[in-house]
């Protein structure tokens, strides 16, 4: 006799790994595969667990295997694109000075296409590459100003901050003359310091033996070349 045997071939299950997408590098992502009749039995490569978040370091292809109740397997792949994060950076020249202070900012950001500036003085600016990387802003009032640059690309952003110190007066400046001529001709008669942004000073003039010839304690006074007794030195 001859028996007939029917063999039922189960089709491989169809796996849906989800749609490809892009995220910022370092962001947390979750992969959730699905498929009819699989009951959630999925195994991803690269150590990924279905439905559990992980950090995406760079663009990568992930493959998932789904197993149904009959032990049949189906596979599918998904590409995740890691978008480099912007690295916001700029310089300020000068970063401090006397008001009105005109500061030039040079944008040194990488991996960005759009920018928002907040100059801290009430002014702001938005622009898109390829605008010139050097811009400027004026600080008319005394104070410390926080300048921030927020850089964007399609998915990510980064912010960088610098402080600008705008002063009513600048740092102290003292200019010391190297010669004067106290000969009563009305020209260059006194040894006097030229100063800027100085509130007070004390100038002691000594001879070669260390004897005090004069002591000046006024911003507007100089030495006429005479000793304390009135003799020409």
Coordinates of N, CA, C and O in Angstrom, one line a residue, residues 47-225:
X47 N 23.3 43.7 21.0 CA 22.9 43.8 22.4 C 21.7 44.6 22.7 O 21.4 44.9 23.9
X48 N 20.9 45.0 21.7 CA 19.7 45.8 21.9 C 18.6 44.9 22.4 O 18.4 43.8 21.9
X49 N 17.9 45.4 23.4 CA 16.7 44.6 24.0 C 15.4 45.3 23.5 O 15.3 46.5 23.6
X50 N 14.5 44.6 22.9 CA 13.3 45.1 22.4 C 12.5 45.9 23.4 O 12.3 45.4 24.5
X51 N 12.2 47.2 23.1 CA 11.4 48.0 24.1 C 12.3 48.6 25.2 O 11.7 49.3 26.0
X52 N 13.6 48.5 25.1 CA 14.4 49.1 26.2 C 15.3 50.2 25.6 O 15.9 50.0 24.5
X53 N 15.5 51.3 26.2 CA 16.2 52.4 25.7 C 17.7 52.1 25.7 O 18.2 51.4 26.6
X54 N 18.4 52.7 24.8 CA 19.9 52.7 24.7 C 20.4 53.9 24.0 O 19.6 54.6 23.4
X55 N 21.7 54.2 24.2 CA 22.3 55.4 23.6 C 22.9 55.1 22.2 O 23.6 54.1 22.1
X56 N 22.5 55.9 21.3 CA 23.0 55.7 19.9 C 24.2 56.6 19.7 O 24.2 57.8 19.8
X57 N 25.4 55.9 19.5 CA 26.6 56.7 19.4 C 26.9 57.1 17.9 O 27.6 58.1 17.7
X58 N 26.4 56.4 17.0 CA 26.7 56.7 15.6 C 25.7 56.0 14.7 O 25.0 55.1 15.2
X59 N 25.7 56.3 13.4 CA 24.8 55.6 12.5 C 25.1 54.1 12.4 O 26.3 53.7 12.4
X60 N 24.0 53.3 12.5 CA 24.2 51.9 12.6 C 23.0 51.2 12.0 O 21.9 51.7 12.0
X61 N 23.2 49.9 11.5 CA 22.2 49.1 11.1 C 21.9 48.0 12.1 O 22.8 47.3 12.6
X62 N 20.6 47.9 12.5 CA 20.2 46.9 13.5 C 19.3 45.9 12.9 O 18.4 46.2 12.2
X63 N 19.6 44.6 13.2 CA 18.8 43.5 12.7 C 18.1 42.8 13.8 O 18.7 42.5 14.9
X64 N 16.8 42.5 13.6 CA 16.0 41.8 14.6 C 15.5 40.4 14.0 O 15.3 40.3 12.8
X65 N 15.5 39.5 14.9 CA 15.0 38.1 14.6 C 13.8 37.9 15.4 O 13.8 38.0 16.6
X66 N 12.7 37.5 14.7 CA 11.4 37.2 15.4 C 11.1 35.7 15.3 O 11.3 35.1 14.2
X67 N 10.7 35.0 16.3 CA 10.4 33.6 16.3 C 9.0 33.4 16.7 O 8.5 33.9 17.7
X68 N 8.2 32.6 15.8 CA 6.8 32.3 16.1 C 6.7 31.1 16.9 O 7.7 30.4 17.3
X69 N 5.4 30.7 17.2 CA 5.2 29.5 18.0 C 5.7 28.2 17.4 O 5.9 27.2 18.1
X70 N 5.8 28.2 16.1 CA 6.3 27.0 15.4 C 7.8 26.9 15.3 O 8.3 26.0 14.6
X71 N 8.5 27.9 15.8 CA 9.9 27.9 15.8 C 10.4 28.5 14.5 O 11.7 28.5 14.3
X72 N 9.6 29.1 13.7 CA 10.0 29.7 12.4 C 10.5 31.1 12.7 O 10.0 31.8 13.6
X73 N 11.5 31.5 12.0 CA 12.2 32.8 12.2 C 12.0 33.7 11.0 O 12.0 33.2 9.9
X74 N 11.9 35.0 11.3 CA 11.9 36.0 10.3 C 12.9 37.1 10.8 O 13.1 37.3 11.9
X75 N 13.5 37.8 9.8 CA 14.4 38.8 10.1 C 14.1 40.1 9.4 O 13.4 40.1 8.4
X76 N 14.5 41.2 10.0 CA 14.3 42.5 9.4 C 15.4 43.4 9.9 O 16.0 43.2 10.9
X77 N 15.7 44.4 9.1 CA 16.8 45.4 9.5 C 16.3 46.8 9.5 O 15.3 47.2 8.8
X78 N 16.9 47.6 10.3 CA 16.5 49.0 10.5 C 17.8 49.8 10.6 O 18.7 49.5 11.4
X79 N 17.9 50.9 9.9 CA 19.0 51.8 9.9 C 18.7 53.0 10.8 O 17.7 53.7 10.5
X80 N 19.4 53.3 11.8 CA 19.3 54.5 12.6 C 20.4 55.4 12.3 O 21.6 55.0 12.3
X81 N 20.1 56.7 12.0 CA 21.1 57.7 11.7 C 21.4 58.5 12.9 O 20.6 59.2 13.5
X82 N 22.7 58.5 13.3 CA 23.2 59.4 14.3 C 23.7 60.7 13.8 O 24.6 60.7 13.0
X83 N 23.0 61.8 14.2 CA 23.4 63.1 13.7 C 24.4 63.7 14.6 O 24.1 63.8 15.8
X84 N 25.6 64.2 14.1 CA 26.6 64.8 15.0 C 26.0 66.0 15.7 O 25.3 66.8 15.1
X85 N 26.3 66.1 17.0 CA 25.8 67.3 17.8 C 26.6 68.5 17.4 O 27.8 68.5 17.2
X86 N 25.9 69.7 17.4 CA 26.7 70.9 17.2 C 27.6 71.1 18.4 O 27.3 70.7 19.5
X87 N 28.7 71.7 18.1 CA 29.7 72.1 19.2 C 29.8 73.6 19.1 O 30.6 74.2 18.4
X88 N 29.0 74.3 19.9 CA 28.9 75.8 19.9 C 30.1 76.4 20.5 O 30.6 75.9 21.6
X89 N 30.7 77.4 19.8 CA 31.9 78.0 20.3 C 32.1 79.4 19.6 O 31.8 79.5 18.4
X90 N 32.5 80.4 20.3 CA 32.9 81.7 19.7 C 33.9 82.4 20.6 O 34.1 82.0 21.7
X91 N 34.5 83.4 20.0 CA 35.5 84.2 20.7 C 34.9 85.6 20.7 O 34.2 86.0 19.8
X92 N 35.4 86.4 21.7 CA 35.0 87.9 21.8 C 36.2 88.7 21.8 O 37.2 88.4 22.6
X93 N 36.3 89.8 21.0 CA 37.4 90.7 20.9 C 37.0 92.1 20.8 O 36.4 92.5 19.8
X94 N 37.2 92.9 21.9 CA 37.8 92.5 23.2 C 36.7 92.0 24.1 O 35.5 92.2 23.8
X95 N 37.1 91.3 25.2 CA 36.1 90.8 26.1 C 35.8 91.8 27.3 O 34.9 91.5 28.1
X96 N 36.6 92.9 27.3 CA 36.4 93.9 28.3 C 37.0 95.2 27.8 O 37.8 95.2 26.9
X97 N 36.5 96.3 28.4 CA 37.0 97.6 27.9 C 36.0 98.7 28.4 O 35.0 98.5 29.1
X98 N 36.4 99.9 27.9 CA 35.6 101.1 28.3 C 34.4 101.3 27.4 O 34.5 101.1 26.2
X99 N 33.3 101.7 28.0 CA 32.1 102.0 27.2 C 32.2 103.3 26.5 O 32.9 104.2 27.0
X100 N 31.6 103.4 25.3 CA 30.9 102.4 24.5 C 31.9 101.4 24.0 O 32.8 101.7 23.3
X101 N 31.6 100.1 24.3 CA 32.5 99.0 23.9 C 32.0 98.2 22.7 O 30.9 97.6 22.8
X102 N 32.7 98.3 21.6 CA 32.3 97.5 20.4 C 33.1 96.2 20.4 O 34.3 96.2 20.4
X103 N 32.3 95.1 20.5 CA 32.9 93.8 20.6 C 32.6 93.0 19.3 O 31.5 93.0 18.8
X104 N 33.6 92.4 18.7 CA 33.5 91.5 17.6 C 33.4 90.0 18.1 O 34.3 89.6 18.9
X105 N 32.5 89.3 17.6 CA 32.3 87.9 18.0 C 32.6 87.0 16.7 O 32.0 87.3 15.7
X106 N 33.5 86.1 16.9 CA 33.8 85.1 15.8 C 33.2 83.8 16.1 O 33.5 83.2 17.1
X107 N 32.3 83.3 15.2 CA 31.6 82.0 15.4 C 32.5 80.9 15.0 O 32.9 80.8 13.8
X108 N 32.9 80.0 15.9 CA 33.7 78.9 15.6 C 33.0 77.5 15.7 O 33.6 76.5 15.9
X109 N 31.7 77.6 15.7 CA 30.9 76.4 15.9 C 31.0 75.4 14.7 O 31.2 75.8 13.6
X110 N 30.9 74.1 15.1 CA 30.9 73.1 14.1 C 29.6 72.3 14.2 O 28.9 72.3 15.2
X111 N 29.2 71.6 13.1 CA 28.1 70.7 13.0 C 26.7 71.5 13.2 O 25.8 70.9 13.7
X112 N 26.7 72.7 12.8 CA 25.4 73.5 12.9 C 25.1 74.2 11.6 O 26.0 74.5 10.8
X113 N 23.8 74.6 11.5 CA 23.4 75.3 10.3 C 22.7 76.6 10.7 O 22.6 77.5 9.9
X114 N 22.1 76.7 11.9 CA 21.3 77.8 12.3 C 21.8 78.3 13.6 O 22.3 77.5 14.5
X115 N 21.7 79.6 13.9 CA 22.3 80.2 15.1 C 21.4 81.3 15.7 O 20.8 82.0 14.9
X116 N 21.4 81.3 17.0 CA 20.7 82.4 17.7 C 21.7 83.0 18.7 O 22.2 82.3 19.6
X117 N 21.9 84.3 18.6 CA 22.8 85.1 19.4 C 21.9 85.9 20.4 O 21.0 86.5 20.0
X118 N 22.3 85.8 21.7 CA 21.8 86.7 22.7 C 23.0 87.5 23.3 O 23.8 86.9 24.0
X119 N 23.1 88.8 22.9 CA 24.3 89.5 23.3 C 24.2 90.1 24.8 O 25.2 90.7 25.2
X120 N 23.1 89.8 25.5 CA 23.0 90.2 26.9 C 22.8 91.7 27.1 O 22.5 92.1 28.2
X121 N 22.8 92.5 26.0 CA 22.5 93.9 26.1 C 21.2 94.3 25.5 O 20.9 95.5 25.2
X122 N 20.3 93.4 25.3 CA 19.0 93.6 24.7 C 19.0 93.3 23.2 O 17.9 93.3 22.6
X123 N 20.1 93.1 22.6 CA 20.2 92.8 21.2 C 20.3 91.3 21.0 O 20.9 90.5 21.8
X124 N 19.7 90.8 19.9 CA 19.8 89.4 19.6 C 19.9 89.3 18.0 O 19.6 90.2 17.3
X125 N 20.2 88.1 17.6 CA 20.4 87.9 16.1 C 20.2 86.4 15.8 O 20.7 85.5 16.5
X126 N 19.4 86.2 14.8 CA 19.2 84.8 14.2 C 19.8 84.8 12.8 O 19.5 85.8 12.0
X127 N 20.5 83.8 12.4 CA 20.9 83.7 11.0 C 21.2 82.3 10.7 O 21.4 81.4 11.6
X128 N 21.3 82.0 9.4 CA 21.5 80.7 8.9 C 22.8 80.7 8.0 O 23.1 81.7 7.4
X129 N 23.6 79.7 8.1 CA 24.8 79.6 7.3 C 24.3 79.8 5.8 O 23.2 79.5 5.4
X130 N 25.2 80.4 4.9 CA 26.6 80.7 5.1 C 26.9 82.1 5.4 O 27.8 82.8 4.8
X131 N 26.2 82.8 6.4 CA 26.5 84.1 6.8 C 27.9 84.2 7.3 O 28.5 83.3 7.8
X132 N 28.4 85.4 7.3 CA 29.8 85.7 7.8 C 29.9 85.3 9.3 O 29.0 85.6 10.0
X133 N 31.0 84.6 9.7 CA 31.1 84.2 11.0 C 31.4 85.3 12.0 O 31.4 85.1 13.2
X134 N 31.8 86.5 11.6 CA 32.1 87.6 12.5 C 31.0 88.6 12.5 O 30.6 89.2 11.5
X135 N 30.5 88.9 13.7 CA 29.5 89.9 13.9 C 29.9 90.8 15.1 O 30.9 90.5 15.8
X136 N 29.2 91.8 15.3 CA 29.6 92.7 16.4 C 28.3 93.3 17.1 O 27.2 93.3 16.6
X137 N 28.6 93.7 18.4 CA 27.5 94.4 19.2 C 28.2 95.4 20.1 O 29.4 95.3 20.4
X138 N 27.5 96.5 20.4 CA 28.0 97.6 21.2 C 27.4 97.6 22.6 O 26.2 97.4 22.7
X139 N 28.2 97.8 23.6 CA 27.8 97.8 25.0 C 28.0 99.3 25.5 O 29.1 99.8 25.6
X140 N 26.8 100.0 25.7 CA 26.9 101.4 26.0 C 26.8 101.6 27.5 O 27.0 102.8 28.0
X141 N 26.5 100.6 28.3 CA 26.3 100.8 29.8 C 27.3 99.9 30.5 O 27.7 98.8 30.1
X142 N 27.7 100.4 31.7 CA 28.6 99.7 32.6 C 27.9 98.4 33.1 O 26.8 98.4 33.5
X143 N 28.7 97.3 33.1 CA 28.1 96.1 33.6 C 28.8 94.8 33.0 O 29.7 94.9 32.1
X144 N 28.4 93.7 33.6 CA 28.9 92.4 33.1 C 27.7 91.8 32.3 O 26.6 91.6 32.8
X145 N 28.0 91.4 31.0 CA 27.0 90.9 30.1 C 27.3 89.4 29.8 O 28.4 89.1 29.3
X146 N 26.3 88.6 29.9 CA 26.4 87.2 29.5 C 25.9 87.0 28.0 O 24.8 87.3 27.7
X147 N 26.9 86.7 27.2 CA 26.6 86.5 25.7 C 26.5 85.0 25.5 O 27.3 84.2 25.8
X148 N 25.3 84.6 24.9 CA 25.1 83.2 24.6 C 24.9 83.0 23.1 O 24.2 83.8 22.4
X149 N 25.5 81.9 22.6 CA 25.2 81.4 21.2 C 24.6 80.0 21.3 O 25.2 79.1 21.8
X150 N 23.4 79.9 20.7 CA 22.8 78.6 20.6 C 22.9 78.2 19.1 O 22.4 78.9 18.3
X151 N 23.5 77.0 18.9 CA 23.7 76.5 17.5 C 22.8 75.3 17.3 O 22.6 74.5 18.2
X152 N 22.2 75.2 16.1 CA 21.2 74.2 15.8 C 21.6 73.5 14.5 O 22.2 74.1 13.6
X153 N 21.3 72.2 14.4 CA 21.1 71.6 13.1 C 19.7 71.0 13.1 O 18.8 71.4 13.9
X154 N 19.4 70.1 12.2 CA 18.0 69.6 12.0 C 17.4 69.0 13.2 O 16.3 69.0 13.5
X155 N 18.3 68.4 14.0 CA 17.9 67.6 15.2 C 18.4 68.0 16.5 O 17.8 67.7 17.6
X156 N 19.6 68.7 16.5 CA 20.3 68.9 17.8 C 20.6 70.4 18.0 O 20.5 71.2 17.1
X157 N 21.0 70.7 19.3 CA 21.4 72.1 19.6 C 22.5 72.0 20.7 O 22.6 71.0 21.4
X158 N 23.2 73.1 20.8 CA 24.2 73.3 21.8 C 24.4 74.8 22.1 O 24.1 75.6 21.2
X159 N 24.7 75.1 23.3 CA 24.8 76.5 23.7 C 26.2 76.8 24.4 O 26.7 76.0 25.1
X160 N 26.8 78.0 24.0 CA 28.0 78.4 24.6 C 27.9 79.8 25.1 O 27.1 80.6 24.5
X161 N 28.6 80.1 26.2 CA 28.4 81.5 26.9 C 29.8 82.0 27.2 O 30.7 81.4 27.7
X162 N 29.9 83.4 27.0 CA 31.0 84.2 27.5 C 30.5 85.4 28.1 O 29.4 85.9 27.8
X163 N 31.3 86.0 29.1 CA 30.9 87.2 29.7 C 31.7 88.4 29.1 O 32.9 88.3 28.9
X164 N 31.0 89.5 28.9 CA 31.7 90.8 28.5 C 31.6 91.8 29.6 O 30.6 92.0 30.2
X165 N 32.8 92.3 29.9 CA 32.9 93.3 31.0 C 33.1 94.7 30.4 O 34.1 95.1 29.9
X166 N 32.0 95.5 30.5 CA 32.0 96.8 29.9 C 32.1 97.8 31.1 O 31.3 97.8 32.1
X167 N 33.2 98.6 31.1 CA 33.5 99.5 32.2 C 33.3 101.0 31.9 O 33.5 101.4 30.8
X168 N 33.0 101.7 33.0 CA 33.0 103.2 32.9 C 34.4 103.7 32.6 O 34.6 104.6 31.8
X169 N 35.4 103.1 33.3 CA 36.8 103.5 33.1 C 37.5 102.2 32.9 O 37.1 101.1 33.3
X170 N 38.7 102.3 32.2 CA 39.5 101.2 32.0 C 40.5 101.0 33.1 O 40.4 101.5 34.2
X171 N 41.5 100.2 32.8 CA 42.5 99.9 33.8 C 43.4 101.1 34.0 O 43.5 102.0 33.2
X172 N 44.2 101.1 35.1 CA 45.1 102.2 35.3 C 46.3 102.2 34.3 O 46.8 101.2 33.9
X173 N 46.6 103.5 33.9 CA 47.7 103.7 32.9 C 48.6 104.8 33.5 O 48.1 105.8 34.0
X174 N 49.9 104.5 33.6 CA 50.9 105.4 34.1 C 52.0 105.6 33.0 O 52.6 104.5 32.7
X175 N 52.3 106.8 32.6 CA 53.3 107.0 31.6 C 54.4 107.9 32.3 O 54.1 109.0 32.8
X176 N 55.6 107.3 32.4 CA 56.7 108.0 33.1 C 57.7 108.6 32.1 O 58.2 107.9 31.3
X177 N 57.9 109.9 32.2 CA 58.8 110.6 31.3 C 60.2 110.2 31.6 O 60.6 109.9 32.7
X178 N 61.1 110.2 30.5 CA 62.5 109.9 30.8 C 63.4 111.1 30.7 O 64.6 110.9 30.9
X179 N 62.8 112.3 30.6 CA 63.7 113.5 30.6 C 62.8 114.7 30.9 O 61.6 114.7 30.6
X180 N 63.3 115.7 31.5 CA 62.6 117.0 31.6 C 63.7 118.1 31.8 O 64.9 117.8 32.0
X181 N 63.3 119.3 31.6 CA 64.4 120.4 31.5 C 63.9 121.6 32.4 O 63.3 122.6 31.9
X182 N 64.2 121.6 33.7 CA 63.8 122.7 34.6 C 64.8 123.9 34.5 O 65.5 124.2 35.4
X183 N 64.7 124.5 33.3 CA 65.7 125.7 33.1 C 65.0 127.0 32.9 O 65.5 127.9 32.3
X184 N 63.7 127.1 33.3 CA 62.9 128.3 33.3 C 62.7 128.9 31.9 O 62.5 130.1 31.8
X185 N 62.6 128.0 30.9 CA 62.3 128.5 29.6 C 60.8 128.2 29.3 O 60.4 128.5 28.2
X186 N 60.1 127.7 30.3 CA 58.7 127.5 30.1 C 58.3 126.3 29.4 O 57.1 126.1 29.1
X187 N 59.2 125.4 29.0 CA 58.9 124.2 28.3 C 59.5 123.0 29.0 O 60.6 123.0 29.4
X188 N 58.6 122.1 29.3 CA 58.9 120.8 29.9 C 59.7 121.1 31.3 O 60.7 120.5 31.6
X189 N 59.1 121.9 32.1 CA 59.8 122.4 33.3 C 59.7 121.4 34.4 O 60.5 121.3 35.3
X190 N 58.7 120.5 34.4 CA 58.4 119.6 35.5 C 58.5 118.1 35.1 O 58.1 117.8 34.0
X191 N 59.0 117.3 36.0 CA 58.8 115.9 35.9 C 57.5 115.5 36.4 O 57.2 115.5 37.6
X192 N 56.5 115.1 35.5 CA 55.2 114.9 35.9 C 54.7 113.6 35.2 O 54.9 113.4 34.0
X193 N 54.0 112.8 36.0 CA 53.5 111.6 35.4 C 52.2 111.8 34.6 O 51.3 112.6 35.0
X194 N 52.0 111.1 33.5 CA 50.8 111.2 32.7 C 50.0 109.9 33.1 O 50.5 108.8 33.1
X195 N 48.7 110.1 33.6 CA 48.0 109.0 34.1 C 46.6 109.0 33.5 O 46.0 110.0 33.0
X196 N 46.0 107.8 33.5 CA 44.6 107.6 33.1 C 44.0 106.6 34.1 O 44.7 105.6 34.5
X197 N 42.8 106.9 34.5 CA 42.0 106.0 35.4 C 42.7 105.7 36.7 O 42.7 104.6 37.3
X198 N 43.4 106.8 37.2 CA 44.1 106.7 38.5 C 43.4 107.6 39.5 O 43.1 108.7 39.2
X199 N 43.1 107.0 40.7 CA 42.4 107.8 41.7 C 43.4 108.5 42.6 O 43.1 109.6 43.1
X200 N 44.5 107.9 42.9 CA 45.5 108.5 43.8 C 46.9 107.9 43.5 O 46.9 106.8 43.0
X201 N 47.9 108.6 43.9 CA 49.3 108.1 43.7 C 50.2 108.7 44.8 O 49.9 109.7 45.4
X202 N 51.4 108.0 44.9 CA 52.4 108.6 45.7 C 53.7 108.4 44.9 O 54.1 107.2 44.6
X203 N 54.4 109.4 44.6 CA 55.7 109.4 43.8 C 56.8 109.9 44.7 O 56.7 111.1 45.2
X204 N 57.8 109.1 45.0 CA 58.9 109.5 45.8 C 60.2 109.5 44.9 O 60.5 108.5 44.2
X205 N 60.8 110.6 44.9 CA 62.0 110.8 44.0 C 63.3 110.8 44.9 O 63.4 111.6 45.9
X206 N 64.2 109.9 44.5 CA 65.4 109.8 45.3 C 66.6 110.2 44.4 O 66.6 110.1 43.2
X207 N 67.7 110.6 45.1 CA 68.9 110.8 44.3 C 69.7 109.5 44.3 O 69.3 108.5 44.8
X208 N 70.9 109.5 43.8 CA 71.7 108.3 43.6 C 72.1 107.6 44.9 O 72.4 106.5 45.0
X209 N 72.1 108.4 46.0 CA 72.4 107.9 47.3 C 71.2 107.5 48.1 O 71.4 107.1 49.3
X210 N 70.1 107.6 47.5 CA 68.9 107.2 48.2 C 68.2 108.2 49.1 O 67.3 108.0 49.9
X211 N 68.7 109.5 49.0 CA 68.1 110.6 49.7 C 66.8 111.1 49.0 O 66.8 111.2 47.8
X212 N 65.8 111.4 49.8 CA 64.5 111.8 49.2 C 64.6 113.2 48.7 O 64.9 114.2 49.5
X213 N 64.4 113.5 47.4 CA 64.4 114.8 46.9 C 63.0 115.4 46.9 O 62.8 116.6 47.1
X214 N 62.0 114.6 46.7 CA 60.6 115.1 46.7 C 59.6 114.0 46.8 O 59.9 112.8 46.5
X215 N 58.5 114.3 47.4 CA 57.4 113.4 47.5 C 56.2 114.0 46.8 O 55.7 115.1 47.3
X216 N 55.6 113.4 45.8 CA 54.5 113.9 45.1 C 53.3 113.0 45.4 O 53.3 111.8 45.3
X217 N 52.2 113.6 45.9 CA 51.0 112.9 46.2 C 49.7 113.4 45.5 O 48.6 113.1 45.9
X218 N 49.9 114.2 44.5 CA 48.8 114.8 43.7 C 48.9 114.4 42.3 O 50.0 114.3 41.7
X219 N 47.8 114.0 41.7 CA 47.8 113.7 40.3 C 48.2 114.8 39.4 O 48.6 114.6 38.2
X220 N 48.0 116.0 39.9 CA 48.3 117.2 39.0 C 49.6 117.9 39.3 O 49.9 118.9 38.7
X221 N 50.4 117.3 40.3 CA 51.7 117.9 40.6 C 52.8 117.2 40.1 O 52.7 116.0 39.8
X222 N 53.9 117.9 39.9 CA 55.2 117.2 39.4 C 56.4 117.8 40.2 O 56.2 118.5 41.1
X223 N 57.5 117.3 39.8 CA 58.8 117.7 40.5 C 59.5 118.8 39.6 O 59.7 118.6 38.4
X224 N 59.9 119.9 40.3 CA 60.5 121.0 39.5 C 62.0 120.8 39.5 O 62.7 121.8 39.1
X225 N 62.6 119.7 40.0 CA 64.0 119.5 39.9 C 64.8 120.1 41.1 O 66.0 120.1 41.1

